[in-house]
Tab-separated table of C-alpha atoms in Angstrom:
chain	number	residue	atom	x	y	z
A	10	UNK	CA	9.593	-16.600	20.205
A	11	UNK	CA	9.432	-17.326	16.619
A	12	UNK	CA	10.037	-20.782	14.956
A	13	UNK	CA	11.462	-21.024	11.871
A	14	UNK	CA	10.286	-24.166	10.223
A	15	UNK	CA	10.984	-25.842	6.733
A	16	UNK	CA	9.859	-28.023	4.634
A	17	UNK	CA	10.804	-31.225	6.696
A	18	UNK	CA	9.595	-30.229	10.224
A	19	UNK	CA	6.645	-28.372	9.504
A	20	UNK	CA	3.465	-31.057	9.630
A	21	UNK	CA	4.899	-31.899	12.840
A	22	UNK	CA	5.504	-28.220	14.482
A	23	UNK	CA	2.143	-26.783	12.988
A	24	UNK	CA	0.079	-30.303	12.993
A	25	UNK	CA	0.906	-31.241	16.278
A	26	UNK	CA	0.599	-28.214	17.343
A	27	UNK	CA	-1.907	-28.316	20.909
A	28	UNK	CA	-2.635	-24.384	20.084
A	29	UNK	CA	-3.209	-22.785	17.080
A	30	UNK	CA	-0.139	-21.520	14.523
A	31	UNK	CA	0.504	-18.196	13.093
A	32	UNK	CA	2.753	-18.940	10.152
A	33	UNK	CA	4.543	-15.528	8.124
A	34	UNK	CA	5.221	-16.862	4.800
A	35	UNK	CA	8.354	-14.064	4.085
A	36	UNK	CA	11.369	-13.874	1.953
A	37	UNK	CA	14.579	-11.868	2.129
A	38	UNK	CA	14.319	-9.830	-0.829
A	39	UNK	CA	10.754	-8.366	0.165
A	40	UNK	CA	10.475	-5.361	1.330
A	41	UNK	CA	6.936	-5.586	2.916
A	42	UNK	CA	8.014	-8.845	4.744
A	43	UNK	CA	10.826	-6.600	6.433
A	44	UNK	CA	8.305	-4.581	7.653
A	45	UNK	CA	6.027	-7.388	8.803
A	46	UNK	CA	8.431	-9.051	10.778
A	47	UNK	CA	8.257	-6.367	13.905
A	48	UNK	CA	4.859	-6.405	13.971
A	49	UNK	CA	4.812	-10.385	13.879
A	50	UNK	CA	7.424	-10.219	17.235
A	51	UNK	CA	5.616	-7.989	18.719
A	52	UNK	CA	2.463	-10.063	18.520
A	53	UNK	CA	4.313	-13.193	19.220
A	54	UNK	CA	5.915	-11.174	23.095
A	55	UNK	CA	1.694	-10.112	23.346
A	56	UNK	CA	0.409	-13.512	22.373
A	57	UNK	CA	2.921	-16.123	23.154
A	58	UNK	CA	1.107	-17.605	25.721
A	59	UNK	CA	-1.688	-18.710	23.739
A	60	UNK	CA	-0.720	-18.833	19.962
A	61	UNK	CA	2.430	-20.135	18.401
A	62	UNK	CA	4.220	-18.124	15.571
A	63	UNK	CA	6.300	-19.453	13.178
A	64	UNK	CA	7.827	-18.179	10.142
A	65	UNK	CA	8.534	-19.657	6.713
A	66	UNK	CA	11.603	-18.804	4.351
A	67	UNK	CA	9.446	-19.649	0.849
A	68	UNK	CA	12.873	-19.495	-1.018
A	69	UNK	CA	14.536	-22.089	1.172
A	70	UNK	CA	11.048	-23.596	1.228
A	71	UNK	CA	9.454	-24.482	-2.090
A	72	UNK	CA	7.389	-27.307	-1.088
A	73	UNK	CA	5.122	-25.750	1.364
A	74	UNK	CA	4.966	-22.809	-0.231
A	75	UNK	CA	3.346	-24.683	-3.230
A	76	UNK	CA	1.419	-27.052	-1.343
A	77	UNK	CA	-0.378	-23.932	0.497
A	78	UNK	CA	-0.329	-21.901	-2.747
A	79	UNK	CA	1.705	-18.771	-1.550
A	80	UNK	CA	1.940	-16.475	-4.607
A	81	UNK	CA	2.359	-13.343	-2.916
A	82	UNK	CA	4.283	-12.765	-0.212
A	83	UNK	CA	3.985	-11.531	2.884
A	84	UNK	CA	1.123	-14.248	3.390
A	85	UNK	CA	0.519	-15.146	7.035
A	86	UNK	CA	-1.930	-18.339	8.144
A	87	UNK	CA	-3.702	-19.025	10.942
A	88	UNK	CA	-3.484	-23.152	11.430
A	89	UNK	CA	-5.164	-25.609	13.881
A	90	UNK	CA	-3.915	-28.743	13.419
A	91	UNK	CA	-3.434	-28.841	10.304
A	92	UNK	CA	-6.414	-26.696	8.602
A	93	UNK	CA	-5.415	-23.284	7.401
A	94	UNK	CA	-8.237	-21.207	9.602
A	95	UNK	CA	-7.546	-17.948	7.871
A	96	UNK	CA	-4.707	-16.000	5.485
A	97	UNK	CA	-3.857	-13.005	5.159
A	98	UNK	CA	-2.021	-11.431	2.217
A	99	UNK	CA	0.352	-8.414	2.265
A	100	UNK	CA	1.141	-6.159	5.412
A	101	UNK	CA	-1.299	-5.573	7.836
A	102	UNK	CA	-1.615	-3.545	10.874
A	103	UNK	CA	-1.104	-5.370	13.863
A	104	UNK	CA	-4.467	-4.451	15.643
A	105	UNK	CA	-5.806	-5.691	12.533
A	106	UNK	CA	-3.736	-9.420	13.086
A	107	UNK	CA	-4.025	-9.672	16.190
A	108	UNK	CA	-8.395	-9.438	15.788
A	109	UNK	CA	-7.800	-11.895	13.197
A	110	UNK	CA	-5.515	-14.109	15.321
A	111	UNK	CA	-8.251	-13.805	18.682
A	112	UNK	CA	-11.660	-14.783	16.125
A	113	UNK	CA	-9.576	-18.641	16.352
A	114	UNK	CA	-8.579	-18.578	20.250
B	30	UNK	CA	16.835	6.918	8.714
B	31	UNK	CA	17.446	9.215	11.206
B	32	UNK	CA	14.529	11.156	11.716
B	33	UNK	CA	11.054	10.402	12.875
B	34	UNK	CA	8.820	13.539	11.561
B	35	UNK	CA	5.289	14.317	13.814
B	36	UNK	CA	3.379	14.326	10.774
B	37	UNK	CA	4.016	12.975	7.610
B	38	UNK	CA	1.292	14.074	5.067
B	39	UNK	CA	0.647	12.984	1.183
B	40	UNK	CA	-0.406	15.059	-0.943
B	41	UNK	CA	-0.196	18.945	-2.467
B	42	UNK	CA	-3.760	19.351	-2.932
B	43	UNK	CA	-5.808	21.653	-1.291
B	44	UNK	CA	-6.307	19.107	1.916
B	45	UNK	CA	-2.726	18.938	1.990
B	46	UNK	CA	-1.203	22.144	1.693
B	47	UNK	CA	-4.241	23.227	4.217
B	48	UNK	CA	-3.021	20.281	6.811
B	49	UNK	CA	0.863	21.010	6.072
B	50	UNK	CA	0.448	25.416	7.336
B	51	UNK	CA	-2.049	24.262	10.509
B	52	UNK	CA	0.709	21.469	11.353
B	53	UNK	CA	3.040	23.909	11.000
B	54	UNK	CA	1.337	26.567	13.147
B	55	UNK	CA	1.414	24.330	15.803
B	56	UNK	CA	4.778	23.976	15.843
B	57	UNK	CA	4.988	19.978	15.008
B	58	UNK	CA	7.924	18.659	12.534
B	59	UNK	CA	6.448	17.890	9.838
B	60	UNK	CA	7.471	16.382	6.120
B	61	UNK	CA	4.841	16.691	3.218
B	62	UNK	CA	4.995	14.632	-0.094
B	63	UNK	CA	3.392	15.790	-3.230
B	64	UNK	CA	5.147	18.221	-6.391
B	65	UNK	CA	5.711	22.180	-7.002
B	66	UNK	CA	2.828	21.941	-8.967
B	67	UNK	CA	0.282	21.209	-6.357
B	68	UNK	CA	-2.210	19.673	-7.846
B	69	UNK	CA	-2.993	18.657	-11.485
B	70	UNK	CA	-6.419	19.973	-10.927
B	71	UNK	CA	-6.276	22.998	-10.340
B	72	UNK	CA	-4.094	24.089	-12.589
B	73	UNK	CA	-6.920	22.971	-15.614
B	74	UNK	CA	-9.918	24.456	-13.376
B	75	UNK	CA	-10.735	27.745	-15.924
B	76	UNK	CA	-12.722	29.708	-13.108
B	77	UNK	CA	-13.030	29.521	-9.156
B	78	UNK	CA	-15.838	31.194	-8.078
B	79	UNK	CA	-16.515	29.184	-4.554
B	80	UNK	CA	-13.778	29.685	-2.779
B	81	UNK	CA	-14.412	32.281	-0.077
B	82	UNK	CA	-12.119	35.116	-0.205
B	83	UNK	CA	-10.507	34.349	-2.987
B	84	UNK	CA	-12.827	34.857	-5.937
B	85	UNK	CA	-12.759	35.252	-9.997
B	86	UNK	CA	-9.243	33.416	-10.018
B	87	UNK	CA	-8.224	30.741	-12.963
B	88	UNK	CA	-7.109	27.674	-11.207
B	89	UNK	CA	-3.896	28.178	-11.985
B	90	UNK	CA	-4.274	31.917	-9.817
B	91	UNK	CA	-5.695	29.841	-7.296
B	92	UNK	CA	-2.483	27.363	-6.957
B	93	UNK	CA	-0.285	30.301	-7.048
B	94	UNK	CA	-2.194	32.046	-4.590
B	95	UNK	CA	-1.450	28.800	-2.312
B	96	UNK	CA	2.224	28.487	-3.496
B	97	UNK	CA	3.232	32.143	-1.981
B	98	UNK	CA	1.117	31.189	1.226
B	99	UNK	CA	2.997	27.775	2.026
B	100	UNK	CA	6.375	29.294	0.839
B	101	UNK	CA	5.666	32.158	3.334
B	102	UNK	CA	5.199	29.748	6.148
B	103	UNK	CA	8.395	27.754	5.307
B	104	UNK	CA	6.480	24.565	4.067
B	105	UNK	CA	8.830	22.886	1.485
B	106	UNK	CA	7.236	20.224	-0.710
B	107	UNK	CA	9.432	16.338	-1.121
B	108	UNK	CA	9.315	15.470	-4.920
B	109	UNK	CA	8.466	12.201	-4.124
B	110	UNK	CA	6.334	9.853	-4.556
B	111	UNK	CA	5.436	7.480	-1.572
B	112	UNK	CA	4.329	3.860	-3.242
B	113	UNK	CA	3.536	2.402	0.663
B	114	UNK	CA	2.551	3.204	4.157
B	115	UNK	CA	2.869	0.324	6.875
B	116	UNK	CA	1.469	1.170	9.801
B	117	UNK	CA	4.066	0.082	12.529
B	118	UNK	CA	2.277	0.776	15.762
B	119	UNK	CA	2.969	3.723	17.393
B	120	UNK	CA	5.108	4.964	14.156
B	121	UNK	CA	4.060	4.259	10.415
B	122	UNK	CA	6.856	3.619	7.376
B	123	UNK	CA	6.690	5.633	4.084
B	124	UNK	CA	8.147	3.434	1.594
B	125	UNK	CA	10.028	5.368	-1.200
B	126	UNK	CA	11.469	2.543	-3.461
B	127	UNK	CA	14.768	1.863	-1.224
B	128	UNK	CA	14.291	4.493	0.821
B	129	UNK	CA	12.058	4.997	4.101
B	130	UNK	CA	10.475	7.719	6.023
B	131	UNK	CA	9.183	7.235	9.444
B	132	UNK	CA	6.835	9.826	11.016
B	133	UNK	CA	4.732	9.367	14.385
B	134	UNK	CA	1.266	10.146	12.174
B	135	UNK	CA	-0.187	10.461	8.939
B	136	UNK	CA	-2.249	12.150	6.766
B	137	UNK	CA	-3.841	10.920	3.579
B	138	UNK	CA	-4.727	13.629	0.952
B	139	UNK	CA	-3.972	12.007	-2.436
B	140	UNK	CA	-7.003	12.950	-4.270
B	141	UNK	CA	-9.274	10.952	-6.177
B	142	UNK	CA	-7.962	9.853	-9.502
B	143	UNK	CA	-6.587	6.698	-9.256
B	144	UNK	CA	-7.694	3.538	-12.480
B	145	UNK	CA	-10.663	1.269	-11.475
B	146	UNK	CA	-9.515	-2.201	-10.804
B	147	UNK	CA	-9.924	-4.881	-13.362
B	148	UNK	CA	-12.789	-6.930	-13.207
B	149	UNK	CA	-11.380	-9.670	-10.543
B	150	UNK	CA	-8.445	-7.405	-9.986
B	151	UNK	CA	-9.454	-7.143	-6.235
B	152	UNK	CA	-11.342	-11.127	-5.674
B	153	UNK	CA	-7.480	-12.292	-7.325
B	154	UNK	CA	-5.032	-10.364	-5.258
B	155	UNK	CA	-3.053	-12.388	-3.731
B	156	UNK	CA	-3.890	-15.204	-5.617
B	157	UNK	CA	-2.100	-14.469	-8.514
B	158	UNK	CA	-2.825	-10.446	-8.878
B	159	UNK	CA	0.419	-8.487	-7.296
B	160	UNK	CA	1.149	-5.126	-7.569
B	161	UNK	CA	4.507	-5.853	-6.671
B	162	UNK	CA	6.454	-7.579	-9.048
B	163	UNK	CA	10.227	-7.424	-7.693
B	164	UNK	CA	8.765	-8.527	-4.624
B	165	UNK	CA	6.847	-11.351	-5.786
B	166	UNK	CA	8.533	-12.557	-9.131
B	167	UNK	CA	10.588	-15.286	-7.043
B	168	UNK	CA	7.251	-17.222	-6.483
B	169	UNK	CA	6.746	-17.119	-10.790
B	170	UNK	CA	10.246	-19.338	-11.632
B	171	UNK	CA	9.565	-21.031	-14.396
B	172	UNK	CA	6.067	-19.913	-14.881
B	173	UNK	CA	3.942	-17.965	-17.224
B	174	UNK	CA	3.335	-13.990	-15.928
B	175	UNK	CA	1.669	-10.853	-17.314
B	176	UNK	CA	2.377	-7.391	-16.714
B	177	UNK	CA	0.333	-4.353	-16.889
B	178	UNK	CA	2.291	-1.174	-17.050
B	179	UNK	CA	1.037	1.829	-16.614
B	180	UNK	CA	4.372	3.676	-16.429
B	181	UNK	CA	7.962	3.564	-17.517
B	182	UNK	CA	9.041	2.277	-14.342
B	183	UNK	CA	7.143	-1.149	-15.376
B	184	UNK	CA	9.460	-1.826	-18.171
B	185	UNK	CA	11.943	-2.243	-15.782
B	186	UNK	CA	10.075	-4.620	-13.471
B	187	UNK	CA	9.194	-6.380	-16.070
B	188	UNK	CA	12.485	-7.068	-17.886
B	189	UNK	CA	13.171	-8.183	-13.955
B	190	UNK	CA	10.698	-10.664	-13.694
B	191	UNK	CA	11.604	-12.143	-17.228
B	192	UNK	CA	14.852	-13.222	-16.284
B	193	UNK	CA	13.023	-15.136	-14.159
B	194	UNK	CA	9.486	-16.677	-15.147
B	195	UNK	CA	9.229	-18.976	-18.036
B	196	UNK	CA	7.679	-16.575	-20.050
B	197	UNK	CA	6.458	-12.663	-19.971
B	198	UNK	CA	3.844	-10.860	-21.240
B	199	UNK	CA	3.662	-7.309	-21.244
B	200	UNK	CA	0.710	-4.819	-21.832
B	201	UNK	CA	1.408	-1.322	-22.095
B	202	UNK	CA	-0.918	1.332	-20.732
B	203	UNK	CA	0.635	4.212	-22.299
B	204	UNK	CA	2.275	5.382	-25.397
B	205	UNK	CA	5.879	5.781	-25.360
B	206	UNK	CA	9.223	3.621	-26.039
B	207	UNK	CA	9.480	-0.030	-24.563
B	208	UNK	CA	12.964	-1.027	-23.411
B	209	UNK	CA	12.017	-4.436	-22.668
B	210	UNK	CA	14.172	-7.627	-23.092
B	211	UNK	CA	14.131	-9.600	-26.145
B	212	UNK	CA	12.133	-12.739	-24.173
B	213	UNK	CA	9.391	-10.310	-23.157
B	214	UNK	CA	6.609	-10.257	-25.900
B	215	UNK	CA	4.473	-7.128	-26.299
B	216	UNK	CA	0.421	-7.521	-26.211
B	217	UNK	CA	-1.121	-4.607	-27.738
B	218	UNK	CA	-4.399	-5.104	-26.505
B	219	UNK	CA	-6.758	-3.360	-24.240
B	220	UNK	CA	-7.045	-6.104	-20.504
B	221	UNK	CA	-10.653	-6.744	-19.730
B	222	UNK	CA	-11.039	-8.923	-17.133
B	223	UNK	CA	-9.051	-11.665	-14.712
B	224	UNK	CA	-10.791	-14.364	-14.576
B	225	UNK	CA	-9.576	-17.752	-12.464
B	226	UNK	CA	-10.502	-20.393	-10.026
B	227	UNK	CA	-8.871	-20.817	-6.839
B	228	UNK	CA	-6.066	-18.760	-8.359
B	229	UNK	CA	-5.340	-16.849	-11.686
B	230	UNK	CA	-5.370	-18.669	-14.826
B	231	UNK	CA	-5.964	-16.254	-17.684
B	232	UNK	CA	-6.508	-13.062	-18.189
B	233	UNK	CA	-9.041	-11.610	-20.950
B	234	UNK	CA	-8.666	-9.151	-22.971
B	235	UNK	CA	-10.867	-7.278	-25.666
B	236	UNK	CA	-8.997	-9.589	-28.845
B	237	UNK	CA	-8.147	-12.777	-27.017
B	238	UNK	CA	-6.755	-13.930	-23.781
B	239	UNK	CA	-3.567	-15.010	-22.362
B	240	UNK	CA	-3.303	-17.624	-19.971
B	241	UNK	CA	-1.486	-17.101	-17.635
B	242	UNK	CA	-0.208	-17.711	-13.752
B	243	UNK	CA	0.378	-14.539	-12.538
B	244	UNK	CA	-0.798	-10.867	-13.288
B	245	UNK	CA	1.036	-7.563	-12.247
B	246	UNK	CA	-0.671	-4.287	-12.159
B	247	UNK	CA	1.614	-1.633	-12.029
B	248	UNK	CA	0.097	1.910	-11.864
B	249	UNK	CA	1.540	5.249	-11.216
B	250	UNK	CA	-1.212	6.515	-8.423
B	251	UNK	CA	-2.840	3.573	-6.345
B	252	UNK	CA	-5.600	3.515	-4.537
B	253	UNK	CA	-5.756	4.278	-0.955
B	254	UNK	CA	-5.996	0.473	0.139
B	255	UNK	CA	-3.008	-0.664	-1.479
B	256	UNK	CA	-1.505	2.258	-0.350
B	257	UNK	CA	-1.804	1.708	3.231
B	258	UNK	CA	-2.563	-1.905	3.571
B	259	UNK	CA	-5.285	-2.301	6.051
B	260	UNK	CA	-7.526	0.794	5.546
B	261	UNK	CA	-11.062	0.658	5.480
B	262	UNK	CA	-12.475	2.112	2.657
B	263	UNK	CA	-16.498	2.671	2.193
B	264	UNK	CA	-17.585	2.975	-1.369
B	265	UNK	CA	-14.662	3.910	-2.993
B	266	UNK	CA	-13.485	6.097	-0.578
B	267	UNK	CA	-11.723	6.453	2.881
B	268	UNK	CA	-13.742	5.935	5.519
B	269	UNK	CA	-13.272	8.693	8.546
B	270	UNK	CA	-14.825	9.810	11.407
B	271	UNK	CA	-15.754	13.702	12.169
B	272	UNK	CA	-11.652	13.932	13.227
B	273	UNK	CA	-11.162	12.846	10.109
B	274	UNK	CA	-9.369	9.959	11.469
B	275	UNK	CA	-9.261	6.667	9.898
B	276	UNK	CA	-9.854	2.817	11.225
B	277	UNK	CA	-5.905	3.156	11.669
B	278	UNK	CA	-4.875	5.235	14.821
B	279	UNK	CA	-2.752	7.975	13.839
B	280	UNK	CA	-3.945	7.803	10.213
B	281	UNK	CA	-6.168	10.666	8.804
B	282	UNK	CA	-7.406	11.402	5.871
B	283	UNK	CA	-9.155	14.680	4.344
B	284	UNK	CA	-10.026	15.971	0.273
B	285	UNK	CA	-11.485	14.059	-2.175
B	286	UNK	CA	-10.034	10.654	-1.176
B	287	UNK	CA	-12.786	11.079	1.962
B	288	UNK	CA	-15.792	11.829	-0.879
B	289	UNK	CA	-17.634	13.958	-2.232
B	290	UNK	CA	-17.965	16.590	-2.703
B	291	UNK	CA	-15.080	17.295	-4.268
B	292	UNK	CA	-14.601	20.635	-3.593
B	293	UNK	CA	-11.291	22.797	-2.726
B	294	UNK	CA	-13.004	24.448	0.755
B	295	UNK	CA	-14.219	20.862	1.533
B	296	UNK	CA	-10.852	19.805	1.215
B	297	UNK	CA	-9.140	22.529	2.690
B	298	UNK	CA	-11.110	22.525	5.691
B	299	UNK	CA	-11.048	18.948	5.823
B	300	UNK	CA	-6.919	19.212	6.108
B	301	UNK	CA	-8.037	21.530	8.555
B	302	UNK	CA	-9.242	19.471	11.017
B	303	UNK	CA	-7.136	16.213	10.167
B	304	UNK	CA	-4.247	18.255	10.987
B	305	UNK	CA	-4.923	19.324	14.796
B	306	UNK	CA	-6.407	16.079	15.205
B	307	UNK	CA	-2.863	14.760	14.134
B	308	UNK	CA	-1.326	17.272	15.984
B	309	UNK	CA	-3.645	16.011	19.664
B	310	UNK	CA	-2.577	12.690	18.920
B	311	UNK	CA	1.105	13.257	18.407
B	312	UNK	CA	0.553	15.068	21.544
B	313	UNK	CA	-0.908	12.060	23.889
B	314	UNK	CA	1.402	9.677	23.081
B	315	UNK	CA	4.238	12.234	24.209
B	316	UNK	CA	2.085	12.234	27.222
B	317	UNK	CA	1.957	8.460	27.511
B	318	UNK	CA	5.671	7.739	27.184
C-alpha cells in the first residue's frame, strides 16, 4: 500500500507517523520515476509491515517539494517523525533501498 | 516491448564482441548494443603485436578480423546507444530515449573514455547537478539554469528547458551550429568548477562565473555510475569479482571499464568469462521459477 499525500495532509501522515516513512518524490513526465515506482511496490508488499511508503506528485505538490529541496527527481526520503533520516536521489536498485530503508528500523 | 533477451550486453569492443559469440555459443538470446565500427580504438591502434594468434595486424586488420568472426556466428550489432540501465530485480531496463529493452542480465563493456566530472560535479548531483534535463526542468520554473552540452542532442534539451526556467545559459562543448532559442544566451567559456552550499549556486568558469540554480551536464558517453544507477565503482572503475560480476546480481562487467590494463586479450577474455557467468545465472533463475 502506497499513500499518496499532498501538500495539506502530509505533516500529519509522515509526522505522526508511529513507524518510519518512505516518501518517492516522482512526477509523471519522468522517465526514471516510472521505473522506480515497481521497485517502490514491491518494497512496500516486502516491508509493509514495518515501514510506511508514501509517494509525492512534486507537480501537484510545490510546497513540499520546496520546503525539502527536491531538485531532482526521483528523490526518495526516509522520515521519522518528522526528520528526513536519509535521501536518496535517482533510481536505485531495490536491494540497495531496501539496506537503506533497514539501517532506520 | 515484447521481448525479454537473456543477455543484453553494451558495447562493440573487444569485451563485447568476445561476450556476444560465447553467449551465443551457448545458445542464450541475446541483443548487443554498440556500432559497425566496433570500437574507436582500434581502428587508430597502428600495430598489434600482443594479441595471440593474430599478429603484425593494423588495428583496423584487427577489427576486421573480428567483424567476419561475429558476422559468421550471426551476431548483429543495435546502432544504439543505451543512455540508462535500471536494474528491476530479476530483469533490468535499457533505456533508449522513448524506447526500452528488457533483458534477464547484463553486461557492461563500454570502455573507458568517458569526461572527468567537474570539480563538485559528483558532491552537487542531485542538489542542483542533473544529467537529465527533460526530466528535471519542471523543478527550474522560473529559475536561473545552465547547460553543458557536449552534443547536438543538448541544444534540444536546452531550448526545452528555456521555455521553462527564467533564464538559460548554455555552454557548448563542441564546435558546430547552435539551434538554440532566442532566450537562451551562449557562454563561450571553458566550466571549471560547481561550487555551492547546501545546493548549487554558481558555477565557475575560467573568465567569470554564472550564478546560477541549476546545472545540466549533458555528455555523449557517461560514466558507468550514471549509467546504471547503483553500481559500485572502485577508483574510477567497475568494481567485479573473479566472475566478473558486479555489486548488482545479474550485472557484469569486463574490458577497460573493469581497469587496467587496458589491453584487447584482457578484455576479450574478460567478456569471456562475464559471458558464461551471465549465461549460469540466466540459467538458475530458470531453475528457480
Amino acid at each position: 500500500m502506497i499513500k499518496e499525500v499532498n501538500d495539506k495532509n502530509f505533516d500529519e501522515e509522515i509526522g505522526n507517523s508511529e513507524n518510519i516513512v518512505v516518501v518517492d518524490f516522482w512526477a509523471p513526465w519522468c522517465g526514471p520515476c516510472r521505473m522506480l515506482s515497481p521497485v517502490i511496490e514491491e518494497l512496500a508488499k516486502e516491508m509493509g509491515k514495518e515501514v510506511k511508503f508514501a509517494k509525492v506528485n512534486v507537480d501537484e505538490n510545490p510546497m513540499i517539494s520546496s520546503k525539502y529541496r527536491i531538485a531532482s527527481i526521483p528523490t526518495v526520503m526516509v522520515f521519522s517523525k518528522d526528520t528526513v533520516k536519509d535521501t536518496m536521489v535517482g533510481f536505485r536498485p531495490k536491494a540497495d533501498i531496501k539496506k537503506i530503508i533497514e539501517r532506520h528500523l | 516491448m515484447s521481448e525479454r533477451y537473456d543477455i543484453a550486453i553494451i558495447g562493440t569492443g573487444p569485451a563485447g564482441l568476445e561476450a556476444a559469440i560465447n553467449a551465443k555459443i551457448r545458445n542464450k538470446n541475446i541483443v548487443i548494443f554498440g556500432n559497425k565500427d566496433l570500437s574507436p580504438k582500434l581502428a587508430k591502434a597502428a600495430k598489434v603485436n600482443n594479441y595471440l594468434g593474430l599478429y603484425n595486424l593494423t588495428g583496423t586488420e584487427l577489427k576486421n578480423k573480428f567483424a567476419d568472426h561475429i558476422e559468421d556466428m550471426g551476431v548483429e550489432i543495435v546502432n544504439e546507444k543505451i543512455n540508462n540501465v535500471y536494474a528491476m530485480g530479476d530483469y533490468f531496463s535499457l533505456m533508449v530515449n522513448e524506447k526500452v529493452y528488457e533483458a534477464k542480465a547484463i553486461i557492461l563493456a563500454t570502455g573507458i573514455e568517458y569526461t572527468k566530472p567537474l570539480i563538485g560535479e559528483e558532491e552537487f548531483l542531485g542538489k542542483g547537478v542533473g544529467y537529465c534535463a527533460t526530466c528535471d526542468a519542471p523543478l527550474y520554473k522560473g529559475k536561473t539554469v545552465v547547460i553543458v552540452g557536449y552534443n547536438k542532442e543538448s541544444v534540444e534539451e536546452a531550448n526545452y528547458v528555456s521555455e521553462l526556467s527564467g533564464k538559460t545559459y548554455y555552454i557548448p562543448m563542441y564546435k558546430g551550429e547552435y539551434n538554440l532559442n532566442e532566450n537562451v544566451e551562449i557562454i563561450n567559456n571553458k566550466p571549471l568548477k560547481i561550487v555551492g552550499d547546501d545546493v548549487v549556486t554558481k558555477m565557475i568558469l575560467d573568465q567569470g562565473e554564472i550564478a546560477t540554480d541549476g546545472i545540466f551536464m549533458l555528455r555523449d558517453s557517461v560514466s558507468p555510475s550514471q549509467l546504471v544507477p547503483g553500481i559500485e565503482i572502485e577508483n574510477g572503475h567497475i568494481k567485479v569479482d573473479r566472475d566478473m560480476k558486479t555489486n548488482i546480481d545479474g550485472c557484469y562487467a569486463a574490458g577497460d571499464c573493469t581497469g587496467t590494463p587496458y589491453q584487447y586479450m584482457k578484455s576479450a577474455g574478460e567478456g569471456l568469462v562475464a559471458a558464461l557467468s551471465a549465461v549460469s545465472y540466466v540459467d538458475k533463475l530458470h531453475e528457480n521459477k
